[in-house]
Amino acid sequence: MAKFMMKCFFIVTVLLFGVLIGMQQANEGMKKMRGYDDPSLQGAFHITDTSNGEVEASVLGRKVTSHDLEEKQQQLEEVEAFNLFSSIGEKLGTGISALFEKILVTIGNAIGSILGG
């Protein structure tokens, strides 16, 4: 199951980058077709170096910074999403473990009484 999920994630990532590269190529083709640089035509992604040595990136016209990513990570950590299947699985696992523990204790006691008496 984990291999399947990793393959799916890899395929989706490759396809996403393929789409972004295709959009960038289409933008370059539009610029060549017009014959001049039109500022209204924005690329799919753009990476620039700032004067203080930092790198700025924009994807589909929206600027992406490490600060934005850190904010989103904090928001995800703060949100405690309730997963129904996770809670059901946890309760089911606890119940099955307790059931098998009782069964093994009963079998152990029965074997002990047979051997001891």
PDB file of N, CA and C in Angstrom, residues 57-109:
ATOM      1  N   ALA A  57      10.435  33.390  -5.343  1.00  0.00           N
ATOM      2  CA  ALA A  57       9.799  32.582  -6.376  1.00  0.00           C
ATOM      3  C   ALA A  57       8.326  32.954  -6.455  1.00  0.00           C
ATOM      4  N   SER A  58       7.800  32.924  -7.670  1.00  0.00           N
ATOM      5  CA  SER A  58       6.366  33.135  -7.846  1.00  0.00           C
ATOM      6  C   SER A  58       5.846  32.039  -8.758  1.00  0.00           C
ATOM      7  N   VAL A  59       4.737  31.447  -8.338  1.00  0.00           N
ATOM      8  CA  VAL A  59       4.097  30.384  -9.110  1.00  0.00           C
ATOM      9  C   VAL A  59       2.702  30.868  -9.473  1.00  0.00           C
ATOM     10  N   LEU A  60       2.439  30.921 -10.767  1.00  0.00           N
ATOM     11  CA  LEU A  60       1.155  31.392 -11.299  1.00  0.00           C
ATOM     12  C   LEU A  60       0.806  32.782 -10.768  1.00  0.00           C
ATOM     13  N   GLY A  61       1.808  33.640 -10.669  1.00  0.00           N
ATOM     14  CA  GLY A  61       1.595  35.027 -10.268  1.00  0.00           C
ATOM     15  C   GLY A  61       1.548  35.274  -8.769  1.00  0.00           C
ATOM     16  N   ARG A  62       1.615  34.229  -7.956  1.00  0.00           N
ATOM     17  CA  ARG A  62       1.586  34.394  -6.498  1.00  0.00           C
ATOM     18  C   ARG A  62       2.975  34.156  -5.947  1.00  0.00           C
ATOM     19  N   LYS A  63       3.451  35.088  -5.126  1.00  0.00           N
ATOM     20  CA  LYS A  63       4.789  34.953  -4.551  1.00  0.00           C
ATOM     21  C   LYS A  63       4.795  33.889  -3.462  1.00  0.00           C
ATOM     22  N   VAL A  64       5.827  33.076  -3.480  1.00  0.00           N
ATOM     23  CA  VAL A  64       5.980  32.008  -2.502  1.00  0.00           C
ATOM     24  C   VAL A  64       7.278  32.270  -1.755  1.00  0.00           C
ATOM     25  N   THR A  65       7.181  32.353  -0.436  1.00  0.00           N
ATOM     26  CA  THR A  65       8.375  32.549   0.386  1.00  0.00           C
ATOM     27  C   THR A  65       8.414  31.469   1.458  1.00  0.00           C
ATOM     28  N   SER A  66       9.574  31.323   2.071  1.00  0.00           N
ATOM     29  CA  SER A  66       9.691  30.332   3.137  1.00  0.00           C
ATOM     30  C   SER A  66       8.828  30.731   4.325  1.00  0.00           C
ATOM     31  N   HIS A  67       8.624  32.039   4.520  1.00  0.00           N
ATOM     32  CA  HIS A  67       7.778  32.506   5.619  1.00  0.00           C
ATOM     33  C   HIS A  67       6.337  32.024   5.422  1.00  0.00           C
ATOM     34  N   ASP A  68       5.840  32.073   4.182  1.00  0.00           N
ATOM     35  CA  ASP A  68       4.487  31.587   3.898  1.00  0.00           C
ATOM     36  C   ASP A  68       4.376  30.105   4.202  1.00  0.00           C
ATOM     37  N   LEU A  69       5.401  29.354   3.819  1.00  0.00           N
ATOM     38  CA  LEU A  69       5.373  27.921   4.065  1.00  0.00           C
ATOM     39  C   LEU A  69       5.399  27.617   5.554  1.00  0.00           C
ATOM     40  N   GLU A  70       6.173  28.388   6.325  1.00  0.00           N
ATOM     41  CA  GLU A  70       6.215  28.186   7.771  1.00  0.00           C
ATOM     42  C   GLU A  70       4.864  28.506   8.401  1.00  0.00           C
ATOM     43  N   GLU A  71       4.193  29.573   7.912  1.00  0.00           N
ATOM     44  CA  GLU A  71       2.866  29.922   8.429  1.00  0.00           C
ATOM     45  C   GLU A  71       1.870  28.795   8.174  1.00  0.00           C
ATOM     46  N   LYS A  72       1.907  28.250   6.962  1.00  0.00           N
ATOM     47  CA  LYS A  72       0.981  27.171   6.628  1.00  0.00           C
ATOM     48  C   LYS A  72       1.254  25.935   7.472  1.00  0.00           C
ATOM     49  N   GLN A  73       2.528  25.661   7.734  1.00  0.00           N
ATOM     50  CA  GLN A  73       2.863  24.511   8.567  1.00  0.00           C
ATOM     51  C   GLN A  73       2.342  24.718   9.983  1.00  0.00           C
ATOM     52  N   GLN A  74       2.483  25.929  10.527  1.00  0.00           N
ATOM     53  CA  GLN A  74       1.959  26.208  11.864  1.00  0.00           C
ATOM     54  C   GLN A  74       0.440  26.068  11.893  1.00  0.00           C
ATOM     55  N   GLN A  75      -0.234  26.543  10.842  1.00  0.00           N
ATOM     56  CA  GLN A  75      -1.688  26.416  10.794  1.00  0.00           C
ATOM     57  C   GLN A  75      -2.104  24.953  10.774  1.00  0.00           C
ATOM     58  N   LEU A  76      -1.384  24.140  10.017  1.00  0.00           N
ATOM     59  CA  LEU A  76      -1.712  22.720   9.970  1.00  0.00           C
ATOM     60  C   LEU A  76      -1.483  22.045  11.313  1.00  0.00           C
ATOM     61  N   GLU A  77      -0.437  22.466  12.021  1.00  0.00           N
ATOM     62  CA  GLU A  77      -0.167  21.886  13.336  1.00  0.00           C
ATOM     63  C   GLU A  77      -1.212  22.314  14.350  1.00  0.00           C
ATOM     64  N   GLU A  78      -1.724  23.544  14.217  1.00  0.00           N
ATOM     65  CA  GLU A  78      -2.715  24.045  15.170  1.00  0.00           C
ATOM     66  C   GLU A  78      -4.082  23.394  14.965  1.00  0.00           C
ATOM     67  N   VAL A  79      -4.407  23.114  13.725  1.00  0.00           N
ATOM     68  CA  VAL A  79      -5.702  22.508  13.425  1.00  0.00           C
ATOM     69  C   VAL A  79      -5.637  21.033  13.774  1.00  0.00           C
ATOM     70  N   GLU A  80      -6.497  20.613  14.659  1.00  0.00           N
ATOM     71  CA  GLU A  80      -6.565  19.203  15.024  1.00  0.00           C
ATOM     72  C   GLU A  80      -7.750  18.605  14.299  1.00  0.00           C
ATOM     73  N   ALA A  81      -7.473  18.046  13.151  1.00  0.00           N
ATOM     74  CA  ALA A  81      -8.534  17.481  12.322  1.00  0.00           C
ATOM     75  C   ALA A  81      -8.976  16.144  12.907  1.00  0.00           C
ATOM     76  N   PHE A  82     -10.258  15.939  12.979  1.00  0.00           N
ATOM     77  CA  PHE A  82     -10.821  14.704  13.489  1.00  0.00           C
ATOM     78  C   PHE A  82     -10.996  13.760  12.314  1.00  0.00           C
ATOM     79  N   ASN A  83     -10.340  12.632  12.386  1.00  0.00           N
ATOM     80  CA  ASN A  83     -10.440  11.642  11.326  1.00  0.00           C
ATOM     81  C   ASN A  83     -11.260  10.479  11.852  1.00  0.00           C
ATOM     82  N   LEU A  84     -12.432  10.292  11.291  1.00  0.00           N
ATOM     83  CA  LEU A  84     -13.369   9.270  11.743  1.00  0.00           C
ATOM     84  C   LEU A  84     -12.760   7.876  11.619  1.00  0.00           C
ATOM     85  N   PHE A  85     -12.141   7.606  10.476  1.00  0.00           N
ATOM     86  CA  PHE A  85     -11.578   6.276  10.258  1.00  0.00           C
ATOM     87  C   PHE A  85     -10.419   5.996  11.213  1.00  0.00           C
ATOM     88  N   SER A  86      -9.647   7.023  11.524  1.00  0.00           N
ATOM     89  CA  SER A  86      -8.537   6.847  12.452  1.00  0.00           C
ATOM     90  C   SER A  86      -9.044   6.499  13.849  1.00  0.00           C
ATOM     91  N   SER A  87     -10.068   7.194  14.302  1.00  0.00           N
ATOM     92  CA  SER A  87     -10.592   6.917  15.641  1.00  0.00           C
ATOM     93  C   SER A  87     -11.275   5.542  15.695  1.00  0.00           C
ATOM     94  N   ILE A  88     -11.988   5.179  14.629  1.00  0.00           N
ATOM     95  CA  ILE A  88     -12.622   3.856  14.589  1.00  0.00           C
ATOM     96  C   ILE A  88     -11.550   2.771  14.601  1.00  0.00           C
ATOM     97  N   GLY A  89     -10.491   2.951  13.811  1.00  0.00           N
ATOM     98  CA  GLY A  89      -9.400   1.983  13.768  1.00  0.00           C
ATOM     99  C   GLY A  89      -8.694   1.852  15.097  1.00  0.00           C
ATOM    100  N   GLU A  90      -8.511   2.979  15.782  1.00  0.00           N
ATOM    101  CA  GLU A  90      -7.858   2.937  17.098  1.00  0.00           C
ATOM    102  C   GLU A  90      -8.712   2.157  18.099  1.00  0.00           C
ATOM    103  N   LYS A  91     -10.010   2.419  18.125  1.00  0.00           N
ATOM    104  CA  LYS A  91     -10.901   1.716  19.051  1.00  0.00           C
ATOM    105  C   LYS A  91     -10.988   0.235  18.715  1.00  0.00           C
ATOM    106  N   LEU A  92     -11.046  -0.088  17.432  1.00  0.00           N
ATOM    107  CA  LEU A  92     -11.110  -1.482  17.002  1.00  0.00           C
ATOM    108  C   LEU A  92      -9.823  -2.208  17.382  1.00  0.00           C
ATOM    109  N   GLY A  93      -8.684  -1.576  17.177  1.00  0.00           N
ATOM    110  CA  GLY A  93      -7.406  -2.188  17.550  1.00  0.00           C
ATOM    111  C   GLY A  93      -7.294  -2.417  19.043  1.00  0.00           C
ATOM    112  N   THR A  94      -7.731  -1.456  19.834  1.00  0.00           N
ATOM    113  CA  THR A  94      -7.699  -1.600  21.288  1.00  0.00           C
ATOM    114  C   THR A  94      -8.614  -2.735  21.740  1.00  0.00           C
ATOM    115  N   GLY A  95      -9.805  -2.803  21.150  1.00  0.00           N
ATOM    116  CA  GLY A  95     -10.762  -3.856  21.513  1.00  0.00           C
ATOM    117  C   GLY A  95     -10.244  -5.246  21.146  1.00  0.00           C
ATOM    118  N   ILE A  96      -9.673  -5.393  19.960  1.00  0.00           N
ATOM    119  CA  ILE A  96      -9.147  -6.696  19.537  1.00  0.00           C
ATOM    120  C   ILE A  96      -7.960  -7.098  20.403  1.00  0.00           C
ATOM    121  N   SER A  97      -7.109  -6.142  20.745  1.00  0.00           N
ATOM    122  CA  SER A  97      -5.970  -6.449  21.624  1.00  0.00           C
ATOM    123  C   SER A  97      -6.448  -6.931  22.986  1.00  0.00           C
ATOM    124  N   ALA A  98      -7.446  -6.259  23.550  1.00  0.00           N
ATOM    125  CA  ALA A  98      -7.981  -6.672  24.847  1.00  0.00           C
ATOM    126  C   ALA A  98      -8.632  -8.042  24.760  1.00  0.00           C
ATOM    127  N   LEU A  99      -9.354  -8.319  23.676  1.00  0.00           N
ATOM    128  CA  LEU A  99     -10.000  -9.609  23.493  1.00  0.00           C
ATOM    129  C   LEU A  99      -8.963 -10.736  23.427  1.00  0.00           C
ATOM    130  N   PHE A 100      -7.927 -10.558  22.622  1.00  0.00           N
ATOM    131  CA  PHE A 100      -6.896 -11.591  22.510  1.00  0.00           C
ATOM    132  C   PHE A 100      -6.108 -11.759  23.807  1.00  0.00           C
ATOM    133  N   GLU A 101      -5.928 -10.663  24.540  1.00  0.00           N
ATOM    134  CA  GLU A 101      -5.242 -10.769  25.833  1.00  0.00           C
ATOM    135  C   GLU A 101      -6.057 -11.643  26.783  1.00  0.00           C
ATOM    136  N   LYS A 102      -7.379 -11.435  26.830  1.00  0.00           N
ATOM    137  CA  LYS A 102      -8.234 -12.244  27.703  1.00  0.00           C
ATOM    138  C   LYS A 102      -8.237 -13.703  27.258  1.00  0.00           C
ATOM    139  N   ILE A 103      -8.273 -13.922  25.944  1.00  0.00           N
ATOM    140  CA  ILE A 103      -8.261 -15.305  25.434  1.00  0.00           C
ATOM    141  C   ILE A 103      -6.955 -15.995  25.817  1.00  0.00           C
ATOM    142  N   LEU A 104      -5.823 -15.318  25.643  1.00  0.00           N
ATOM    143  CA  LEU A 104      -4.528 -15.917  25.979  1.00  0.00           C
ATOM    144  C   LEU A 104      -4.366 -16.154  27.474  1.00  0.00           C
ATOM    145  N   VAL A 105      -4.883 -15.243  28.293  1.00  0.00           N
ATOM    146  CA  VAL A 105      -4.829 -15.442  29.744  1.00  0.00           C
ATOM    147  C   VAL A 105      -5.664 -16.656  30.135  1.00  0.00           C
ATOM    148  N   THR A 106      -6.845 -16.798  29.538  1.00  0.00           N
ATOM    149  CA  THR A 106      -7.712 -17.945  29.823  1.00  0.00           C
ATOM    150  C   THR A 106      -7.037 -19.251  29.407  1.00  0.00           C
ATOM    151  N   ILE A 107      -6.438 -19.267  28.214  1.00  0.00           N
ATOM    152  CA  ILE A 107      -5.738 -20.468  27.742  1.00  0.00           C
ATOM    153  C   ILE A 107      -4.543 -20.766  28.648  1.00  0.00           C
ATOM    154  N   GLY A 108      -3.822 -19.732  29.038  1.00  0.00           N
ATOM    155  CA  GLY A 108      -2.676 -19.917  29.945  1.00  0.00           C
ATOM    156  C   GLY A 108      -3.104 -20.483  31.284  1.00  0.00           C
ATOM    157  N   ASN A 109      -4.185 -19.985  31.841  1.00  0.00           N
ATOM    158  CA  ASN A 109      -4.710 -20.491  33.118  1.00  0.00           C
ATOM    159  C   ASN A 109      -5.168 -21.946  32.973  1.00  0.00           C
TER     160      ASN A 109
END
